[in-house]
Amino acid sequence: MQEETINRKYVACLLKWSAQLNLSDNDLNYIENNFDQLEYKAPEDKIEKIESIYHLVHMIYLDNVVEDIELEVASIYAEKLGFAASIVGELFKAIATAPYDGKSTSEVHSEIKEFLELNDI
């Protein structure tokens, strides 16, 4: 997020995610060759911010292998967007327990969005 340097352990996490997202060698080469010109565009309002964190946590959960480093990166991201790091754990719990609660991930997503709107968070 606009940092001059990125810790090596975070780069490894980002590379894992790029593999999970099926980024091609061409995609990665483009990123590497144009890194100075790429710009991060932060979500603008609270709803966009929580949705961004939600989608990241959901992506982490999809492979059923949740590593500490992934949660650390997600927590840093949440804090940079103005939320407490604990929001990552809460979102993860909501996503992971949704099937047992008889809810789809889209229902969980909608509930989180409604909660934020109703509580003006």
Short mmCIF file of C-alpha atoms in Angstrom, two decimals:
data_model
loop_
_atom_site.label_atom_id
_atom_site.label_comp_id
_atom_site.label_asym_id
_atom_site.label_seq_id
_atom_site.Cartn_x
_atom_site.Cartn_y
_atom_site.Cartn_z
CA MET A 1 0.00 0.00 0.00
CA GLN A 2 2.38 2.64 -1.31
CA GLU A 3 5.30 1.49 0.90
CA GLU A 4 8.85 1.95 -0.42
CA THR A 5 9.89 -1.53 0.68
CA ILE A 6 7.86 -4.62 1.45
CA ASN A 7 8.94 -7.22 3.99
CA ARG A 8 10.07 -10.46 2.31
CA LYS A 9 7.53 -12.56 4.24
CA TYR A 10 4.73 -10.39 2.86
CA VAL A 11 6.04 -10.79 -0.69
CA ALA A 12 5.87 -14.57 -0.27
CA CYS A 13 2.25 -14.21 0.84
CA LEU A 14 1.43 -12.01 -2.14
CA LEU A 15 3.06 -14.53 -4.49
CA LYS A 16 0.96 -17.32 -2.96
CA TRP A 17 -2.15 -15.27 -3.59
CA SER A 18 -1.08 -14.56 -7.15
CA ALA A 19 -0.80 -18.30 -7.75
CA GLN A 20 -4.24 -18.88 -6.23
CA LEU A 21 -5.65 -16.17 -8.47
CA ASN A 22 -4.03 -17.85 -11.47
CA LEU A 23 -1.95 -14.84 -12.44
CA SER A 24 0.18 -15.82 -15.40
CA ASP A 25 3.91 -15.26 -15.83
CA ASN A 26 2.95 -12.47 -18.23
CA ASP A 27 0.84 -10.83 -15.51
CA LEU A 28 3.69 -11.04 -13.01
CA ASN A 29 6.22 -9.78 -15.54
CA TYR A 30 3.95 -6.84 -16.34
CA ILE A 31 3.71 -6.00 -12.64
CA GLU A 32 7.47 -6.29 -12.19
CA ASN A 33 8.29 -4.22 -15.27
CA ASN A 34 5.74 -1.52 -14.47
CA PHE A 35 5.94 -1.51 -10.69
CA ASP A 36 6.93 2.17 -10.53
CA GLN A 37 3.87 3.12 -12.57
CA LEU A 38 1.30 1.01 -10.74
CA GLU A 39 -0.81 2.86 -8.27
CA TYR A 40 -2.87 1.55 -5.39
CA LYS A 41 -6.34 3.07 -5.27
CA ALA A 42 -7.75 2.81 -1.77
CA PRO A 43 -11.47 2.23 -1.27
CA GLU A 44 -13.14 5.53 -0.54
CA ASP A 45 -15.92 4.94 1.97
CA LYS A 46 -16.44 2.59 4.92
CA ILE A 47 -18.62 0.19 2.94
CA GLU A 48 -16.04 -0.13 0.15
CA LYS A 49 -13.31 -0.57 2.75
CA ILE A 50 -15.06 -3.36 4.65
CA GLU A 51 -16.00 -5.03 1.36
CA SER A 52 -12.35 -4.93 0.36
CA ILE A 53 -11.32 -6.58 3.62
CA TYR A 54 -14.20 -9.07 3.36
CA HIS A 55 -13.13 -10.15 -0.14
CA LEU A 56 -9.53 -10.56 1.00
CA VAL A 57 -10.54 -12.68 4.00
CA HIS A 58 -12.89 -14.72 1.82
CA MET A 59 -10.09 -15.34 -0.68
CA ILE A 60 -7.79 -16.45 2.14
CA TYR A 61 -10.44 -18.90 3.32
CA LEU A 62 -11.16 -20.41 -0.12
CA ASP A 63 -8.21 -22.81 -0.19
CA ASN A 64 -9.02 -24.13 3.32
CA VAL A 65 -5.42 -23.43 4.37
CA VAL A 66 -5.22 -20.28 6.45
CA GLU A 67 -1.69 -19.28 7.30
CA ASP A 68 -0.75 -16.87 10.06
CA ILE A 69 1.05 -14.65 7.56
CA GLU A 70 -2.14 -14.31 5.51
CA LEU A 71 -4.07 -13.16 8.56
CA GLU A 72 -1.23 -10.81 9.46
CA VAL A 73 -1.28 -9.21 6.00
CA ALA A 74 -5.08 -8.92 6.13
CA SER A 75 -4.88 -7.36 9.61
CA ILE A 76 -2.33 -4.80 8.45
CA TYR A 77 -4.57 -3.98 5.51
CA ALA A 78 -7.59 -3.58 7.81
CA GLU A 79 -5.65 -1.24 10.08
CA LYS A 80 -4.44 0.83 7.12
CA LEU A 81 -8.09 1.21 6.11
CA GLY A 82 -9.02 2.47 9.59
CA PHE A 83 -10.42 -0.68 11.21
CA ALA A 84 -9.16 -2.61 14.21
CA ALA A 85 -7.11 -5.67 13.26
CA SER A 86 -9.70 -7.80 15.06
CA ILE A 87 -12.16 -7.20 12.20
CA VAL A 88 -10.23 -9.80 10.20
CA GLY A 89 -10.92 -12.47 12.82
CA GLU A 90 -14.58 -11.50 13.01
CA LEU A 91 -14.98 -11.65 9.23
CA PHE A 92 -13.11 -14.94 9.08
CA LYS A 93 -15.37 -16.41 11.76
CA ALA A 94 -18.49 -15.21 9.95
CA ILE A 95 -17.30 -16.70 6.65
CA ALA A 96 -16.10 -19.98 8.14
CA THR A 97 -19.25 -20.61 10.17
CA ALA A 98 -21.71 -19.56 7.44
CA PRO A 99 -22.28 -23.11 6.11
CA TYR A 100 -23.01 -24.36 9.65
CA ASP A 101 -25.40 -21.46 10.17
CA GLY A 102 -27.18 -22.34 6.93
CA LYS A 103 -26.02 -19.13 5.22
CA SER A 104 -24.35 -18.57 1.89
CA THR A 105 -21.29 -16.36 1.67
CA SER A 106 -23.38 -13.81 -0.21
CA GLU A 107 -25.82 -13.70 2.71
CA VAL A 108 -22.92 -13.12 5.12
CA HIS A 109 -21.59 -10.38 2.85
CA SER A 110 -25.02 -8.70 2.76
CA GLU A 111 -25.41 -8.93 6.53
CA ILE A 112 -22.03 -7.33 7.12
CA LYS A 113 -22.84 -4.52 4.72
CA GLU A 114 -26.25 -3.95 6.34
CA PHE A 115 -24.70 -3.96 9.82
CA LEU A 116 -22.22 -1.26 8.80
CA GLU A 117 -24.91 0.87 7.17
CA LEU A 118 -27.31 0.55 10.11
CA ASN A 119 -24.62 1.36 12.68
CA ASP A 120 -23.02 4.08 10.57
CA ILE A 121 -19.62 2.44 10.92
#
